[in-house]
């Protein structure tokens, strides 16, 4: 059988077979229609190939986008960023190599200036200013040293100023020299100047220090020394201070920052303030000042960030009572400073506020003459400066007018840190001698001592009894010997008080419920101890006798039956025995003094039993202050967003001048390009081979089916 006429058209993956019998004539219209169909299929095939090519190109661009981006970034860095990070130096202006000697600088300048005699060799005004500036800078030994080692060029702004001043004029009209030498006038002031021998022992000291890095050739440093004198005075007694000239090269380098290129620099130029916190023994823990070079800014930064001292706030006449006096604990003495200037608290005052935090609260008030009547009626303050110590309710404040030095101020705070009738607290129990674990105020040699405690909830009733106890203290503090020989009881009481074996104190029964109930355990103790249940508040007075140094044979440990709640409590007992006597008499001062005298006489003369037990611990009245956590932990959290952004930008800017970044980006582009090409080539070859095999098999099958 003869083979049939066939026509196979491959277009866009579609096989079209046209079959005609050879015996039948082919019509012209049929051939024309077949050719039209063939042309249409050829056009479709070309369109499909174009779309496939565009899709392949898009996929390649997408696949190689990362290496293209890295390559573009490396080119941009090398051609744009890096040249800006390394501008022409003053040595380049003179046409000599960097770090040339002063003699070589002079030779280069003389060689250039010799050509200025002819009109053709006269440089432009801006070029002359650059040359002259470079010459004057590099021929001054101090300026050249600072520029070569630390890149310090603090007078560069002068060139812009002179260019504006002499714009359009000839170089002969420019007044020379352009730069003025700096002179230091320290007067009669002497400073602790560090040297290599004195600097090493500083790391062994636990005292915080502030170091001023300066240069004798710096005009800014000369202007700052007047502020430095004030700073050293304000930090006296709080931290060590010293100065370091850049001539001490090794020490200056150890205090400078270092760029990735290895160049040493001071971020904000000179003068530079570097702080050594307490316990800092390496350069990694240094703290550098980056703010405004004013006395107030430096002192506040050092006191707050380095020393971790609390800030003392200012209050007005409207806010002092509501925001300070009312919010400060009733157990604390309020210390109020009246200032005319509105200046911040000095570091010594802030250090004192931190040291006496358990006893006092500090505040500042800006003195105004129109507020004289307010402050006179409230505290009897006549003028500023003045310091007021506000103690117990109803007690006249202690007012000190005029300026006081640091030692006088510390003595005032130590003298007035306690209320007239001190409160028994966890921070004061040992000092007052009202703790079985300690000793009397008279010393460790005393066998027995006494503590009179007034317990109750805060309120009018407790304030009334506190006033009675203060009057008893005043009577006993007056050194008046009785003329009558038979007044034995008052003499025993007075002797114990003067011998510091008798202490008067009061206890907050609501805050110290467990401690209060331990001594006043009775059916009516809830009227004195614990939260207020009704309107009845009954302050109670009791006296505790402490005794030590008893023989072990006489000691009887108080053993109470244990239950499920106290079975795991510590079985250790206090070293001193305690006997408690409660007062149930009237509020008359004479009756109370007689009762106390009898208790003391019995305690001194009678052989009372010796019992020891475990006293409940006093609950701390205040939470831990924030500054006790350490300066580093505080200020790592308190840095503002703007400061964080600025610090990050500064670090990025430091790395922009690293010439290694460009080659690293180029290497990354090449490596990513090679990796992507290898992955794509390995995934493409097997696919193409598979497609070719499948097409060959299909064509073979078609041939077999058509050509029989």
Coordinates of C-alpha atoms in Angstrom, one line a residue, residues 423-424 455-457 507-522 525-533 542 615-621:
X423 CA 11.4 54.8 115.2
X424 CA 12.3 51.1 115.8
X455 CA 3.8 50.5 119.9
X456 CA 0.7 51.5 118.0
X457 CA -0.9 52.4 114.7
X507 CA 7.1 51.0 116.7
X508 CA 4.6 51.0 113.9
X509 CA 2.3 48.2 115.0
X510 CA 0.5 48.0 111.7
X511 CA 3.7 47.6 109.6
X512 CA 5.4 45.4 112.2
X513 CA 2.5 43.2 113.1
X514 CA 4.5 40.0 113.9
X515 CA 7.1 41.8 115.9
X516 CA 4.5 43.8 117.8
X517 CA 2.4 40.7 118.6
X518 CA 5.5 38.8 119.8
X519 CA 5.9 41.3 122.7
X520 CA 2.2 42.2 123.3
X521 CA 0.6 38.8 122.9
X522 CA -2.8 39.2 124.5
X525 CA -3.2 43.1 121.1
X526 CA -5.2 43.6 117.9
X527 CA -6.0 47.1 119.1
X528 CA -2.3 47.9 118.8
X529 CA -0.8 45.5 116.3
X530 CA -1.7 44.6 112.7
X531 CA -4.2 46.2 110.3
X532 CA -6.9 48.5 111.7
X533 CA -10.1 46.5 112.3
X542 CA 6.5 48.2 127.3
X615 CA 12.8 37.3 118.0
X616 CA 10.8 37.9 114.8
X617 CA 12.7 40.0 112.3
X618 CA 11.6 43.5 111.6
X619 CA 10.1 44.1 108.2
X620 CA 11.9 46.7 106.0
X621 CA 9.8 49.8 105.6

